Amino acid sequence: MSILTRLLLALFSVALASANLPAKQPNILFVFSDDHAPQAISAYGSKINKTPNLDRIAKDGATFRNSFCANSICGPSRACILTGKHSHKNGFLRNGNRFDGTQTTFPKLMQDVGYQTAVIGKWHLSSDPTGFDHWEVLPGQGSYYNPDLIQMDGSRKRYEGYCTDIITDNSLAWLKARDPNKPFMLMCQHKAPHRNWSPPPRHYGLFEGVEIPEPETLFDDYSGRSDLLKENEMSIRDHFYWGHDMKFHGENLFPEHFRSGIRNGEYARMTDSQKQAWDDYYAPQNESFIRRMKAGELSDDDVTRWKYQRYIKTYLGCIQAVDDGVGRMLDYLDESGLAENTVVIYSSDQGFYLGEHGWYDKRWMFEESLKMPFLIRWPGVIEPETESAALVQNIDYGPTFLDLAGADIPAEMQGRSMVPMLRNQGKPSATWRDAIYYAYYENAAVHAVPVHDGVRTERYKLMFFPRSREWNLFDLEEDPMELQSVHDRASYAPILAGMQKRYRDLRQFYEVNSAVIPETRGDLDRWRTRDATITKNAKKGGADLAFIGDSITQGWEGRGKSVWDKYYGSRNAINLGIGGDRTEHVIWRLTHGNLGKIQPKVAVVMIGTNNTGHFDQDPKEVADGVERILEILQQRLPDTKIVLHGIFPRGPDSLDLKRLNNVAINQHIRRFADGDRVHYLEVGDQFLEPDGTISKAIMPDLLHLSTEGYERWAKALEPKLKELGL
Ligand code: CA
């Protein structure tokens, strides 16, 4: 920016500040990257790189230090931004989902108030973009070298060159070609610096001869926190591929240190001259490493350190190209006179581990991947070098953009507009949030990070791991690196209790009901095998009777086998029960193959006891899970009659708390009977003694049926099956 432009801008700012309103609807340039951690931005205090152009946004505007994602992974973060809602509300819970583009999103609402909208670059939501006048997006993750971009007519166009530069070029081209009489909202979305970090040739040597400082926790031993930390597969030491991550060619020479199997796909895309430039730079380094390894000069820790250097230098090289691109965009805004009425935002879909805890990748609720950069420049409104510690989240972006545009924010959006805070130099109002809610759903997926959720306040972070039913609590002031959970320390008992209350209340506020959120248990071999067997059997089709449920249903193959053979052996029946399942697992299974080609005349459903047995869940929430199962069956098996069983009694007597939960669930679900398709049938009294106790002859463990128990179940069910024509 020239001195004259700066001066004019400053004068303009004063004029605007006095009016405290932009002169007209501001343009919005939203530059967004992928996996760019705040600790690799100099405005956020990076110790490892310099980002002069990103810093221009911070210098002219505001840096939000407590900016967080709602679900730390690529697709879900984008869906949260577009919809202003948490993942469980927008339906994009995990990578591989398909975004429902008919939903309300902020770009659509901006079009309604006169904006031209465009998205160029990484999209990663599977369905085509909606709500954009112009779009051109990478397929899936896209490529760094010579990328293909999907055009609005569905065709693919290949560009020769480097992806970050091409996305910048195309964004600038759209800005120049758009209708200058309308305000614009441009989402310039980079693939960089996503794995497998492939920098442009001009930055290969950016850190030549430099030893990048290692994070203090590169050799974290994961003690003092949930044991689940040790299970994940995203460590620099153990989980880098020889070709894909570490950029070696050919056969893996040191399989004890590197994973084999994924080659460097970017190299394979390069032109001959690009390959030549790549090899000119990387080959000597690779040869030197191989030579030292063969000479036995490197210890295990040395190898980890070498991997860290290779990783971080390629990662930072990618970021430098993003920074270059941002510089070109900012220059264009200055030159074209657009700068003063354009709000510029820089963010990235989540943070990333740059060796902290020994990791790369994201997903965890720990600070490095929970945080997102959020830099914003709004000439005339936000004062230069503003700092904000307000707790903001990606669900706030949509409401904020709508507010900037003068559009109404729909009540269904869960985030809040940051505009009042932007007008108040980053200071939140007294009614701003005290805590954010976070949830990660990708069970049984790449990197093996467990499902977890939690809340973070200014000082504390509470995480819950459903699989191990475990809390972790961190005091971020005392332990900023999150090395020791204090959930079991007596001195933290009141803090744990308060945070647990906040957790429960926030889940209620955001309407998080895990009983209706589809979830796999595919991390368990036993479950995965059983699930695959059910799908295989269901693919054969032909069943007239299906039993859907948990271990009590699966038990037809155990203690109930002789009874099953007697009653159902000749009736073409199929068993869709899996021990330990809750409603959310059945929802997953029914939508992931378990119904195969079957179209039974009758389906017998009993589910929900594990929702209260393993997890202290509200009966109404469990009933919602059962209702969701009935909806899925209605959609997929519209001609099937359903026998919905009240959940069987359990526990020693009628005041057993878990039994009472089942009683309460049954009160809700009996209302799902519709007199036609869904038939509610409660047979629990068959298992009870006159005084309400349960005999161990019927339920040996006071939960699962004996052979005699199955006999009673079958007998009680039989009249209903006959009535339904079976
Ligand atoms: Ca990402």
XYZ file of C-alpha atoms and ligand atoms in Angstrom, residues 33-36 73-75 78 122 194 348-352 362, ligand 1:
17
model
C -6.774 -22.532 3.721
C -6.605 -26.113 4.869
C -4.818 -27.262 8.020
C -2.997 -24.000 8.624
C -11.523 -31.922 10.309
C -11.783 -30.649 6.741
C -15.306 -31.315 5.462
C -16.593 -26.210 6.048
C -11.041 -26.582 -2.197
C -2.849 -30.025 3.617
C -8.216 -22.165 7.950
C -10.541 -25.108 8.519
C -8.793 -26.158 11.720
C -5.431 -26.019 13.380
C -2.782 -28.712 13.099
C -5.680 -32.689 13.704
Ca -8.348 -29.454 7.061
